[in-house]
GROMACS .gro file of C-alpha atoms in nm:
model
  192
    1UNK     CA    1   0.028   0.335   1.752
    2UNK     CA    2   0.212   0.558   1.510
    3UNK     CA    3   0.414   0.820   1.693
    4UNK     CA    4   0.281   1.082   1.454
    5UNK     CA    5  -0.072   1.045   1.318
    6UNK     CA    6  -0.096   0.992   0.945
    7UNK     CA    7  -0.246   1.263   0.729
    8UNK     CA    8  -0.566   1.185   0.543
    9UNK     CA    9  -0.370   1.161   0.216
   10UNK     CA   10  -0.122   0.915   0.375
   11UNK     CA   11  -0.405   0.704   0.515
   12UNK     CA   12  -0.586   0.696   0.183
   13UNK     CA   13  -0.267   0.594  -0.002
   14UNK     CA   14  -0.270   0.263   0.191
   15UNK     CA   15  -0.398  -0.031  -0.010
   16UNK     CA   16  -0.533  -0.346   0.149
   17UNK     CA   17  -0.418  -0.535  -0.161
   18UNK     CA   18  -0.397  -0.906  -0.208
   19UNK     CA   19  -0.229  -1.116   0.057
   20UNK     CA   20   0.067  -0.951   0.222
   21UNK     CA   21   0.150  -0.698  -0.050
   22UNK     CA   22   0.295  -0.375   0.086
   23UNK     CA   23   0.372  -0.519   0.428
   24UNK     CA   24   0.737  -0.413   0.414
   25UNK     CA   25   0.681  -0.069   0.268
   26UNK     CA   26   0.409   0.115   0.459
   27UNK     CA   27   0.555   0.316   0.742
   28UNK     CA   28   0.540   0.371   1.035
   29UNK     CA   29   0.359   0.039   1.081
   30UNK     CA   30   0.632  -0.170   0.923
   31UNK     CA   31   0.885  -0.045   1.179
   32UNK     CA   32   0.641  -0.095   1.466
   33UNK     CA   33   0.549  -0.456   1.384
   34UNK     CA   34   0.857  -0.598   1.211
   35UNK     CA   35   1.064  -0.637   1.534
   36UNK     CA   36   0.804  -0.887   1.662
   37UNK     CA   37   0.803  -1.102   1.346
   38UNK     CA   38   0.996  -1.430   1.390
   39UNK     CA   39   0.927  -1.789   1.287
   40UNK     CA   40   1.245  -1.996   1.334
   41UNK     CA   41   1.091  -2.244   1.579
   42UNK     CA   42   0.737  -2.318   1.698
   43UNK     CA   43   0.799  -2.153   2.037
   44UNK     CA   44   0.938  -1.840   1.867
   45UNK     CA   45   0.643  -1.842   1.623
   46UNK     CA   46   0.397  -1.874   1.912
   47UNK     CA   47   0.543  -1.572   2.094
   48UNK     CA   48   0.577  -1.373   1.772
   49UNK     CA   49   0.222  -1.437   1.658
   50UNK     CA   50   0.089  -1.356   2.008
   51UNK     CA   51   0.284  -1.028   2.015
   52UNK     CA   52   0.164  -0.930   1.667
   53UNK     CA   53  -0.194  -1.021   1.759
   54UNK     CA   54  -0.161  -0.803   2.072
   55UNK     CA   55  -0.059  -0.515   1.840
   56UNK     CA   56  -0.360  -0.601   1.624
   57UNK     CA   57  -0.591  -0.568   1.925
   58UNK     CA   58  -0.424  -0.244   2.037
   59UNK     CA   59  -0.480  -0.099   1.689
   60UNK     CA   60  -0.842  -0.213   1.714
   61UNK     CA   61  -0.881  -0.028   2.045
   62UNK     CA   62  -0.730   0.282   1.883
   63UNK     CA   63  -0.972   0.252   1.588
   64UNK     CA   64  -0.673   0.218   1.354
   65UNK     CA   65  -0.769  -0.010   1.066
   66UNK     CA   66  -0.438   0.028   0.882
   67UNK     CA   67  -0.248  -0.095   1.187
   68UNK     CA   68  -0.487  -0.388   1.215
   69UNK     CA   69  -0.445  -0.477   0.848
   70UNK     CA   70  -0.067  -0.446   0.863
   71UNK     CA   71  -0.069  -0.679   1.166
   72UNK     CA   72  -0.285  -0.922   0.968
   73UNK     CA   73  -0.034  -0.907   0.681
   74UNK     CA   74   0.257  -0.983   0.914
   75UNK     CA   75   0.067  -1.282   1.053
   76UNK     CA   76   0.001  -1.403   0.700
   77UNK     CA   77   0.363  -1.347   0.605
   78UNK     CA   78   0.473  -1.550   0.909
   79UNK     CA   79   0.260  -1.836   0.783
   80UNK     CA   80   0.381  -1.815   0.422
   81UNK     CA   81   0.751  -1.767   0.500
   82UNK     CA   82   0.760  -2.049   0.754
   83UNK     CA   83   0.586  -2.268   0.496
   84UNK     CA   84   0.843  -2.169   0.232
   85UNK     CA   85   1.126  -2.273   0.466
   86UNK     CA   86   0.942  -2.601   0.528
   87UNK     CA   87   0.915  -2.664   0.154
   88UNK     CA   88   1.261  -2.541   0.052
   89UNK     CA   89   1.564  -2.594   0.271
   90UNK     CA   90   1.717  -2.250   0.315
   91UNK     CA   91   1.395  -2.079   0.203
   92UNK     CA   92   1.498  -2.030  -0.160
   93UNK     CA   93   1.196  -2.103  -0.381
   94UNK     CA   94   1.346  -2.000  -0.716
   95UNK     CA   95   1.680  -2.072  -0.883
   96UNK     CA   96   1.900  -1.760  -0.878
   97UNK     CA   97   2.030  -1.796  -1.232
   98UNK     CA   98   1.722  -1.921  -1.419
   99UNK     CA   99   1.438  -1.789  -1.206
  100UNK     CA  100   1.263  -2.126  -1.231
  101UNK     CA  101   1.085  -2.269  -0.929
  102UNK     CA  102   1.293  -2.524  -0.741
  103UNK     CA  103   1.163  -2.869  -0.652
  104UNK     CA  104   1.028  -2.890  -0.298
  105UNK     CA  105   1.266  -3.046  -0.049
  106UNK     CA  106   1.141  -3.321   0.178
  107UNK     CA  107   1.272  -3.483   0.493
  108UNK     CA  108   1.537  -3.239   0.602
  109UNK     CA  109   1.625  -3.137   0.956
  110UNK     CA  110   1.402  -2.855   1.082
  111UNK     CA  111   1.125  -2.909   0.826
  112UNK     CA  112   0.864  -3.021   1.082
  113UNK     CA  113   0.944  -2.720   1.303
  114UNK     CA  114   0.882  -2.483   1.011
  115UNK     CA  115   0.554  -2.656   0.925
  116UNK     CA  116   0.441  -2.624   1.287
  117UNK     CA  117   0.546  -2.256   1.294
  118UNK     CA  118   0.347  -2.200   0.976
  119UNK     CA  119   0.037  -2.357   1.134
  120UNK     CA  120   0.074  -2.143   1.446
  121UNK     CA  121   0.077  -1.825   1.236
  122UNK     CA  122  -0.209  -1.955   1.021
  123UNK     CA  123  -0.432  -2.006   1.323
  124UNK     CA  124  -0.373  -1.653   1.453
  125UNK     CA  125  -0.401  -1.505   1.101
  126UNK     CA  126  -0.742  -1.672   1.056
  127UNK     CA  127  -0.854  -1.534   1.393
  128UNK     CA  128  -0.746  -1.182   1.289
  129UNK     CA  129  -0.924  -1.202   0.951
  130UNK     CA  130  -1.251  -1.304   1.117
  131UNK     CA  131  -1.232  -1.050   1.402
  132UNK     CA  132  -1.556  -0.846   1.408
  133UNK     CA  133  -1.377  -0.517   1.465
  134UNK     CA  134  -1.145  -0.587   1.173
  135UNK     CA  135  -1.432  -0.669   0.939
  136UNK     CA  136  -1.630  -0.356   1.033
  137UNK     CA  137  -1.327  -0.126   1.011
  138UNK     CA  138  -1.224  -0.279   0.678
  139UNK     CA  139  -1.566  -0.211   0.529
  140UNK     CA  140  -1.566   0.146   0.663
  141UNK     CA  141  -1.210   0.210   0.539
  142UNK     CA  142  -1.285   0.078   0.191
  143UNK     CA  143  -1.593   0.300   0.164
  144UNK     CA  144  -1.398   0.604   0.284
  145UNK     CA  145  -1.112   0.527   0.046
  146UNK     CA  146  -1.349   0.486  -0.249
  147UNK     CA  147  -1.503   0.829  -0.179
  148UNK     CA  148  -1.156   0.983  -0.136
  149UNK     CA  149  -1.030   0.834  -0.463
  150UNK     CA  150  -1.341   0.959  -0.644
  151UNK     CA  151  -1.295   1.312  -0.505
  152UNK     CA  152  -0.924   1.308  -0.598
  153UNK     CA  153  -1.004   1.205  -0.956
  154UNK     CA  154  -1.265   1.478  -0.981
  155UNK     CA  155  -1.021   1.738  -0.846
  156UNK     CA  156  -0.748   1.622  -1.086
  157UNK     CA  157  -0.990   1.640  -1.378
  158UNK     CA  158  -1.099   1.993  -1.280
  159UNK     CA  159  -0.735   2.099  -1.243
  160UNK     CA  160  -0.645   1.954  -1.584
  161UNK     CA  161  -0.933   2.141  -1.747
  162UNK     CA  162  -0.820   2.466  -1.583
  163UNK     CA  163  -0.463   2.413  -1.708
  164UNK     CA  164  -0.586   2.348  -2.062
  165UNK     CA  165  -0.797   2.663  -2.050
  166UNK     CA  166  -0.497   2.867  -1.929
  167UNK     CA  167  -0.284   2.729  -2.213
  168UNK     CA  168  -0.556   2.808  -2.466
  169UNK     CA  169  -0.590   3.162  -2.330
  170UNK     CA  170  -0.213   3.218  -2.360
  171UNK     CA  171  -0.199   3.083  -2.714
  172UNK     CA  172  -0.476   3.310  -2.845
  173UNK     CA  173  -0.313   3.633  -2.959
  174UNK     CA  174  -0.527   3.935  -3.037
  175UNK     CA  175  -0.573   3.989  -3.411
  176UNK     CA  176  -0.447   4.324  -3.540
  177UNK     CA  177  -0.719   4.557  -3.646
  178UNK     CA  178  -0.691   4.601  -4.021
  179UNK     CA  179  -0.854   4.939  -4.058
  180UNK     CA  180  -0.616   5.128  -3.828
  181UNK     CA  181  -0.307   4.968  -3.977
  182UNK     CA  182  -0.400   5.084  -4.324
  183UNK     CA  183  -0.458   5.435  -4.206
  184UNK     CA  184  -0.117   5.450  -4.038
  185UNK     CA  185   0.048   5.318  -4.354
  186UNK     CA  186  -0.132   5.571  -4.570
  187UNK     CA  187  -0.034   5.852  -4.335
  188UNK     CA  188   0.331   5.747  -4.346
  189UNK     CA  189   0.326   5.743  -4.726
  190UNK     CA  190   0.177   6.094  -4.745
  191UNK     CA  191   0.442   6.232  -4.510
  192UNK     CA  192   0.728   6.112  -4.732
   0.00000   0.00000   0.00000
């Protein structure tokens, strides 16, 4: 579990997103889970996915949806990265200079191991996605986040209106009273 609890604003800034987006950016979870993430061989993938799933369950016990979702993303990333290394020797999917997708490599040493590692992660990833606690916490988190976002938009709108009103109040200068100015001018003329 995070060494320091996240603030409400930090929690609400987390996005479930599509696939594994954000997996390497949201702290402190990234630093807690990343050391367990390995996929070089099937035996390493089996231990890695088991360790990450154990973190997933610990986050479930702590009622920490974000930790659960980050664990799910690491499991998914284990599956996709191992698959990339199975399809492209060296793991490079795109040409450095052109950015075009490279042709998939076939029949190279280590390919079958990477495919097996990918399947190991896929199995555990599927189990995590279907976990009852995960599904319930995901629904609750999304509802809470939707309400938070709505309240933040409302507060921002109210603040913007207040700022506009302040600017308008500063820009309005009092109009000089014409009657008194004429009298002062007339008095000055009589004195001379």
